[in-house]
């Protein structure tokens, strides 16, 4: 079967790999139809893996497809079902897994496409417990945005930041896959949304999604604009995933007792901060990685109700590297997907 494999830093090749065995007990075999691109793919492409991995590695951390075969004992799924797989090999046995806190698994076997072979191939075998059925009305390309893009935002905004209707929120990088999703999810519950973008064209697109206040961070200081628009009170929540370039400005944008939730560090991995500001202003800062399987179900339900992802580009599998380069360049508005 065909697979897109990473052989070294920035060395992606479309190759032929051996066909998979039939799914084992409790497993399903998925025919992959679409793969979503994310910054975790960019990190792996650059060689920034945070754990040991063996090359060549099949890439792709987020996908959707259909059930091609069932292993012994699998219930609740049928051949032909449209599905979105969870992208981490959780143990399913530890306390976190038993309680549905899948992204806190105590014995995770790795993230697919980053530590172990991922979804950019024709077929993949996975434990059935890691597979979420996709509503019939949701397309493969939209469903391929659920496990990371929509799921991550669902987890960040509602599990971690506890975003409430009518609150104010600053969404960084409003043109990114998770940024566009965060704007949509926050507006859907009546929040006032501030967002940052890198150019005026993206700003107009962000406004069309529902953003109330848009700041071009290349021409204006976002912290000054947010504080001015809120009469120096600040926002309830900051949705952070940029890192050092925006971190301290993000803290300045928070009102007293405000919440910052972060899932990324695309501009670097470390920063400094004012600890007196942290405790005097009583900020609540939460790190967020991935999502729970339940968040994917919630995300797919929102898609079925009409909250579709913003799609920037759809490419064939062989152009995966081109998609990563576009993502890395920050020219993107929405999600980039590849189809098989």
CSV table of C-alpha atoms in Angstrom, one decimal:
chain,number,residue,atom,x,y,z
A,1,UNK,CA,0.0,0.0,0.0
A,2,UNK,CA,1.0,3.6,-0.4
A,3,UNK,CA,2.3,5.6,2.6
A,4,UNK,CA,4.0,9.0,3.0
A,5,UNK,CA,7.1,8.5,5.1
A,6,UNK,CA,9.6,10.8,6.7
A,7,UNK,CA,13.2,9.6,6.1
A,8,UNK,CA,15.0,12.5,7.6
A,9,UNK,CA,14.6,16.2,8.4
A,10,UNK,CA,12.4,17.7,5.6
A,11,UNK,CA,12.7,14.5,3.6
A,12,UNK,CA,9.2,13.1,2.8
A,13,UNK,CA,8.7,10.4,0.2
A,14,UNK,CA,5.6,8.7,-1.1
A,15,UNK,CA,6.6,5.0,-0.9
A,16,UNK,CA,5.2,1.5,-1.1
A,17,UNK,CA,5.0,-0.3,2.2
A,18,UNK,CA,3.8,-3.9,3.1
A,19,UNK,CA,0.1,-4.5,3.3
A,20,UNK,CA,-1.3,-4.7,6.8
A,21,UNK,CA,-2.4,-7.9,8.5
A,22,UNK,CA,-6.1,-8.4,9.3
A,23,UNK,CA,-7.2,-6.4,12.4
A,24,UNK,CA,-6.6,-8.4,15.6
A,25,UNK,CA,-9.1,-8.9,18.4
A,26,UNK,CA,-10.7,-5.6,19.5
A,27,UNK,CA,-9.2,-3.8,16.5
A,28,UNK,CA,-10.6,-2.2,13.3
A,29,UNK,CA,-9.0,-1.6,10.0
A,30,UNK,CA,-9.6,1.9,8.6
A,31,UNK,CA,-9.4,2.9,5.0
A,32,UNK,CA,-8.0,6.5,5.3
A,33,UNK,CA,-9.7,9.1,3.2
A,34,UNK,CA,-8.4,12.4,4.5
A,35,UNK,CA,-5.6,13.7,6.7
A,36,UNK,CA,-5.5,17.0,8.4
A,37,UNK,CA,-2.2,18.9,8.7
A,38,UNK,CA,-1.1,20.5,12.0
A,39,UNK,CA,1.9,22.1,13.6
A,40,UNK,CA,2.8,18.8,15.2
A,41,UNK,CA,3.4,17.6,11.7
A,42,UNK,CA,5.7,20.6,11.1
A,43,UNK,CA,7.6,19.9,14.2
A,44,UNK,CA,8.2,16.3,13.1
A,45,UNK,CA,9.1,17.5,9.6
A,46,UNK,CA,11.8,19.8,11.0
A,47,UNK,CA,13.2,17.0,13.2
A,48,UNK,CA,11.8,18.4,16.4
A,49,UNK,CA,10.5,15.1,17.8
A,50,UNK,CA,10.2,15.2,21.6
A,51,UNK,CA,10.7,11.4,22.0
A,52,UNK,CA,12.6,8.7,20.3
A,53,UNK,CA,11.3,7.6,16.9
A,54,UNK,CA,12.5,5.3,14.2
A,55,UNK,CA,12.8,6.4,10.6
A,56,UNK,CA,11.3,6.0,8.1
A,57,UNK,CA,8.1,7.1,9.9
A,58,UNK,CA,4.7,7.3,8.3
A,59,UNK,CA,3.4,10.8,9.0
A,60,UNK,CA,0.0,12.3,9.7
A,61,UNK,CA,-1.5,12.8,13.2
A,62,UNK,CA,-5.1,13.6,12.3
A,63,UNK,CA,-7.5,11.7,9.9
A,64,UNK,CA,-10.8,10.4,8.9
A,65,UNK,CA,-11.8,7.3,7.0
A,66,UNK,CA,-14.1,4.3,6.9
A,67,UNK,CA,-14.1,0.9,8.5
A,68,UNK,CA,-12.7,-1.6,6.0
A,69,UNK,CA,-12.6,-4.7,8.4
A,70,UNK,CA,-13.4,-5.6,11.9
A,71,UNK,CA,-11.4,-7.7,14.3
A,72,UNK,CA,-12.9,-10.3,16.6
A,73,UNK,CA,-15.1,-9.0,19.4
A,74,UNK,CA,-15.7,-5.5,18.0
A,75,UNK,CA,-19.2,-4.2,18.7
A,76,UNK,CA,-20.9,-0.9,17.8
A,77,UNK,CA,-19.1,-0.5,14.5
A,78,UNK,CA,-19.7,-1.9,11.1
A,79,UNK,CA,-17.8,-2.2,7.8
A,80,UNK,CA,-18.4,1.0,5.8
A,81,UNK,CA,-18.9,3.2,8.9
A,82,UNK,CA,-17.3,6.7,8.6
A,83,UNK,CA,-14.9,7.2,11.5
A,84,UNK,CA,-12.5,9.7,13.0
A,85,UNK,CA,-9.6,8.0,15.0
A,86,UNK,CA,-8.0,9.3,18.1
A,87,UNK,CA,-4.4,10.1,17.4
A,88,UNK,CA,-2.6,8.7,20.5
A,89,UNK,CA,-2.0,5.1,21.5
A,90,UNK,CA,-3.4,5.4,25.0
A,91,UNK,CA,-3.4,2.3,27.3
A,92,UNK,CA,-7.1,2.2,28.0
A,93,UNK,CA,-6.4,0.8,31.5
A,94,UNK,CA,-4.9,3.5,33.7
A,95,UNK,CA,-7.1,5.7,36.0
A,96,UNK,CA,-7.0,8.7,33.5
A,97,UNK,CA,-8.2,6.5,30.6
A,98,UNK,CA,-10.9,4.8,32.7
A,99,UNK,CA,-12.2,8.3,33.7
A,100,UNK,CA,-12.2,9.6,30.1
A,101,UNK,CA,-9.2,11.8,30.5
A,102,UNK,CA,-7.5,10.2,27.6
A,103,UNK,CA,-4.8,12.8,27.0
A,104,UNK,CA,-3.5,12.3,30.5
A,105,UNK,CA,-2.9,8.5,29.9
A,106,UNK,CA,-0.1,7.3,32.2
A,107,UNK,CA,1.3,4.8,29.7
A,108,UNK,CA,0.7,6.3,26.3
A,109,UNK,CA,2.5,4.5,23.5
A,110,UNK,CA,3.0,7.7,21.4
A,111,UNK,CA,1.3,10.1,19.1
A,112,UNK,CA,0.6,8.7,15.6
A,113,UNK,CA,2.6,10.4,12.9
A,114,UNK,CA,5.1,11.8,15.4
A,115,UNK,CA,6.4,9.0,17.6
A,116,UNK,CA,4.9,6.0,15.8
A,117,UNK,CA,3.5,5.4,12.3
A,118,UNK,CA,0.6,7.7,11.5
A,119,UNK,CA,-2.3,8.1,9.2
A,120,UNK,CA,-0.8,9.2,5.8
A,121,UNK,CA,-1.3,5.8,4.3
A,122,UNK,CA,-4.1,3.8,2.7
A,123,UNK,CA,-4.9,1.6,5.7
A,124,UNK,CA,-4.3,1.6,9.4
A,125,UNK,CA,-5.2,-0.8,12.2
A,126,UNK,CA,-6.3,0.6,15.6
A,127,UNK,CA,-8.1,-0.5,18.8
A,128,UNK,CA,-11.8,0.0,18.2
A,129,UNK,CA,-11.9,2.0,21.5
A,130,UNK,CA,-9.9,4.8,19.8
A,131,UNK,CA,-12.4,5.2,17.0
A,132,UNK,CA,-15.3,7.7,16.9
A,133,UNK,CA,-18.2,7.2,14.5
A,134,UNK,CA,-18.8,10.2,12.2
A,135,UNK,CA,-22.3,11.4,11.5
A,136,UNK,CA,-23.5,10.7,8.0
A,137,UNK,CA,-23.9,14.3,7.1
A,138,UNK,CA,-20.2,15.2,7.9
A,139,UNK,CA,-17.7,14.8,5.0
A,140,UNK,CA,-14.4,13.0,5.2
A,141,UNK,CA,-12.5,16.3,4.9
A,142,UNK,CA,-14.5,18.0,7.6
A,143,UNK,CA,-14.3,14.9,9.9
A,144,UNK,CA,-10.5,14.9,9.4
A,145,UNK,CA,-10.4,18.2,11.3
A,146,UNK,CA,-12.2,16.8,14.4
A,147,UNK,CA,-9.5,14.8,16.2
A,148,UNK,CA,-7.0,17.7,16.6
A,149,UNK,CA,-8.3,21.0,15.4
A,150,UNK,CA,-11.9,20.9,16.7
A,151,UNK,CA,-11.1,18.5,19.5
A,152,UNK,CA,-8.3,20.6,20.8
A,153,UNK,CA,-10.3,23.8,20.8
A,154,UNK,CA,-13.3,22.0,22.5
A,155,UNK,CA,-11.0,20.8,25.2
A,156,UNK,CA,-9.2,24.2,25.6
A,157,UNK,CA,-12.3,26.4,25.7
A,158,UNK,CA,-14.7,24.3,27.6
A,159,UNK,CA,-12.8,21.7,29.7
A,160,UNK,CA,-9.9,24.0,30.7
A,161,UNK,CA,-10.8,27.7,30.2
A,162,UNK,CA,-14.5,27.1,31.2
A,163,UNK,CA,-15.6,29.7,28.7
A,164,UNK,CA,-19.1,31.0,29.5
A,165,UNK,CA,-21.7,32.7,27.2
A,166,UNK,CA,-21.2,36.4,27.0
A,167,UNK,CA,-17.5,36.5,28.1
A,168,UNK,CA,-14.7,38.2,26.3
A,169,UNK,CA,-11.9,36.2,24.7
A,170,UNK,CA,-8.7,36.9,22.8
A,171,UNK,CA,-7.9,34.3,20.1
A,172,UNK,CA,-4.3,34.4,18.8
A,173,UNK,CA,-3.5,33.6,15.2
A,174,UNK,CA,-7.1,33.8,14.1
A,175,UNK,CA,-6.2,32.5,10.6
A,176,UNK,CA,-4.9,29.2,11.9
A,177,UNK,CA,-6.8,25.9,11.9
A,178,UNK,CA,-7.4,26.1,15.7
A,179,UNK,CA,-7.8,29.9,15.6
A,180,UNK,CA,-10.6,29.9,13.1
A,181,UNK,CA,-12.3,27.1,15.1
A,182,UNK,CA,-11.9,29.0,18.3
A,183,UNK,CA,-13.6,32.1,16.8
A,184,UNK,CA,-16.5,30.0,15.6
A,185,UNK,CA,-17.0,28.1,18.9
A,186,UNK,CA,-16.7,31.3,21.0
A,187,UNK,CA,-19.2,33.2,18.8
A,188,UNK,CA,-21.6,30.3,18.9
A,189,UNK,CA,-22.2,30.9,22.6
A,190,UNK,CA,-22.4,34.7,22.3
A,191,UNK,CA,-18.8,35.7,23.3
A,192,UNK,CA,-17.1,38.9,22.3
A,193,UNK,CA,-14.1,37.8,20.3
A,194,UNK,CA,-10.8,39.6,19.8
A,195,UNK,CA,-8.3,38.0,17.4
A,196,UNK,CA,-4.8,38.7,16.1
A,197,UNK,CA,-3.9,38.1,12.4
A,198,UNK,CA,-0.8,38.7,10.3
A,199,UNK,CA,-2.3,40.8,7.5
A,200,UNK,CA,-5.4,42.8,6.7
A,201,UNK,CA,-6.8,40.2,4.2
A,202,UNK,CA,-6.9,37.6,7.0
A,203,UNK,CA,-8.5,40.3,9.2
A,204,UNK,CA,-11.4,40.6,6.8
A,205,UNK,CA,-11.8,36.8,6.7
A,206,UNK,CA,-11.7,36.7,10.5
A,207,UNK,CA,-14.4,39.3,10.7
A,208,UNK,CA,-16.5,37.3,8.3
A,209,UNK,CA,-16.3,34.4,10.8
A,210,UNK,CA,-17.7,36.6,13.5
A,211,UNK,CA,-14.6,38.2,15.2
A,212,UNK,CA,-15.7,41.5,16.8
A,213,UNK,CA,-12.2,43.1,17.0
A,214,UNK,CA,-9.3,42.2,14.8
A,215,UNK,CA,-5.7,43.3,15.3
A,216,UNK,CA,-3.0,43.1,12.7
A,217,UNK,CA,-0.1,42.2,15.0
A,218,UNK,CA,2.4,43.3,12.3
A,219,UNK,CA,1.2,46.9,12.4
A,220,UNK,CA,-0.3,47.3,15.9
A,221,UNK,CA,0.4,46.1,19.4
A,222,UNK,CA,-2.4,43.8,20.2
A,223,UNK,CA,-2.2,44.3,24.0
A,224,UNK,CA,-2.7,48.0,23.6
A,225,UNK,CA,-5.6,47.6,21.3
A,226,UNK,CA,-7.3,45.0,23.5
A,227,UNK,CA,-6.9,47.1,26.7
A,228,UNK,CA,-8.2,50.2,24.9
A,229,UNK,CA,-11.2,48.4,23.5
A,230,UNK,CA,-12.0,46.9,27.0
A,231,UNK,CA,-11.4,50.3,28.8
A,232,UNK,CA,-8.3,48.8,30.4
A,233,UNK,CA,-10.3,46.0,32.0
A,234,UNK,CA,-9.0,43.2,29.8
A,235,UNK,CA,-10.6,40.0,28.6
A,236,UNK,CA,-11.9,37.0,30.5
A,237,UNK,CA,-9.9,34.4,28.5
A,238,UNK,CA,-6.8,34.3,26.3
A,239,UNK,CA,-6.6,31.4,23.8
A,240,UNK,CA,-2.8,31.2,23.4
A,241,UNK,CA,-0.7,28.9,21.1
A,242,UNK,CA,2.0,31.2,19.7
A,243,UNK,CA,4.4,31.2,22.6
A,244,UNK,CA,7.2,33.7,23.5
A,245,UNK,CA,6.2,36.3,20.8
A,246,UNK,CA,2.8,36.9,22.5
A,247,UNK,CA,3.1,35.4,26.0
A,248,UNK,CA,3.6,38.6,28.1
A,249,UNK,CA,1.3,40.6,25.9
A,250,UNK,CA,-1.3,38.0,26.5
A,251,UNK,CA,-1.0,38.3,30.2
A,252,UNK,CA,-1.4,42.1,29.9
A,253,UNK,CA,-4.7,41.5,28.0
A,254,UNK,CA,-6.2,39.5,30.9
A,255,UNK,CA,-8.6,41.1,33.4
A,256,UNK,CA,-8.0,40.4,37.0
A,257,UNK,CA,-8.7,36.7,37.7
A,258,UNK,CA,-8.6,36.0,34.0
A,259,UNK,CA,-7.8,32.6,32.4
A,260,UNK,CA,-5.1,31.9,29.9
A,261,UNK,CA,-5.1,28.5,28.2
A,262,UNK,CA,-2.3,27.4,25.9
A,263,UNK,CA,-1.7,24.5,23.6
A,264,UNK,CA,1.3,25.6,21.6
A,265,UNK,CA,4.6,27.4,21.3
A,266,UNK,CA,5.2,27.9,17.6
A,267,UNK,CA,7.5,30.9,18.2
A,268,UNK,CA,9.8,29.1,20.6
A,269,UNK,CA,9.8,26.9,23.7
A,270,UNK,CA,10.7,29.2,26.6
A,271,UNK,CA,9.9,32.7,27.9
A,272,UNK,CA,10.1,34.8,31.1
A,273,UNK,CA,7.2,36.2,33.0
A,274,UNK,CA,6.5,38.6,35.9
A,275,UNK,CA,5.6,36.4,38.8
A,276,UNK,CA,4.3,39.3,40.9
A,277,UNK,CA,1.9,40.1,38.1
A,278,UNK,CA,0.8,36.5,38.0
A,279,UNK,CA,-0.2,36.3,41.7
A,280,UNK,CA,-1.3,39.9,42.2
A,281,UNK,CA,-3.7,39.7,39.2
A,282,UNK,CA,-4.7,36.2,40.2
A,283,UNK,CA,-4.3,34.8,36.7
A,284,UNK,CA,-5.2,31.2,36.0
A,285,UNK,CA,-2.9,29.6,33.4
A,286,UNK,CA,-3.6,26.2,32.1
A,287,UNK,CA,-1.6,24.0,29.7
A,288,UNK,CA,-3.6,21.9,27.3
A,289,UNK,CA,-2.4,19.1,25.0
A,290,UNK,CA,-4.7,17.3,22.6
A,291,UNK,CA,-8.1,16.4,23.8
A,292,UNK,CA,-10.3,13.7,25.3
A,293,UNK,CA,-12.1,11.2,23.0
A,294,UNK,CA,-15.3,12.7,24.2
A,295,UNK,CA,-14.2,16.1,22.8
A,296,UNK,CA,-14.0,14.5,19.3
A,297,UNK,CA,-17.6,13.3,19.7
A,298,UNK,CA,-18.7,16.8,20.8
A,299,UNK,CA,-16.8,18.3,17.8
A,300,UNK,CA,-18.4,16.0,15.3
A,301,UNK,CA,-21.8,16.8,16.8
A,302,UNK,CA,-21.1,20.5,16.2
A,303,UNK,CA,-20.1,19.8,12.6
A,304,UNK,CA,-23.3,17.8,12.1
A,305,UNK,CA,-25.2,20.9,13.4
A,306,UNK,CA,-23.6,23.1,10.8
A,307,UNK,CA,-20.4,24.4,12.4
A,308,UNK,CA,-18.0,23.3,9.6
A,309,UNK,CA,-14.3,23.9,9.7
A,310,UNK,CA,-12.6,26.6,7.6
A,311,UNK,CA,-10.7,24.8,4.8
A,312,UNK,CA,-7.7,26.6,3.3
A,313,UNK,CA,-6.4,24.0,0.9
A,314,UNK,CA,-7.1,20.4,-0.1
A,315,UNK,CA,-4.1,18.6,-1.7
A,316,UNK,CA,-3.4,15.1,-2.9
A,317,UNK,CA,-1.3,12.9,-0.6
A,318,UNK,CA,1.9,13.4,-2.7
A,319,UNK,CA,1.8,17.1,-2.0
A,320,UNK,CA,1.9,16.7,1.8
A,321,UNK,CA,5.3,18.5,2.0
A,322,UNK,CA,3.9,21.4,0.0
A,323,UNK,CA,1.1,21.7,2.6
A,324,UNK,CA,3.5,21.6,5.5
A,325,UNK,CA,5.6,24.4,3.9
A,326,UNK,CA,2.4,26.5,3.5
A,327,UNK,CA,1.5,25.9,7.1
A,328,UNK,CA,5.0,26.7,8.2
A,329,UNK,CA,5.0,30.0,6.2
A,330,UNK,CA,1.8,31.2,8.1
A,331,UNK,CA,0.1,32.0,4.8
A,332,UNK,CA,-2.7,29.7,5.7
A,333,UNK,CA,-6.3,30.6,6.7
A,334,UNK,CA,-8.0,27.6,8.1
A,335,UNK,CA,-7.0,24.0,7.7
A,336,UNK,CA,-4.9,22.2,5.1
A,337,UNK,CA,-5.9,18.7,4.2
A,338,UNK,CA,-4.7,15.9,2.0
A,339,UNK,CA,-6.9,13.3,0.5
A,340,UNK,CA,-6.2,9.7,-0.4
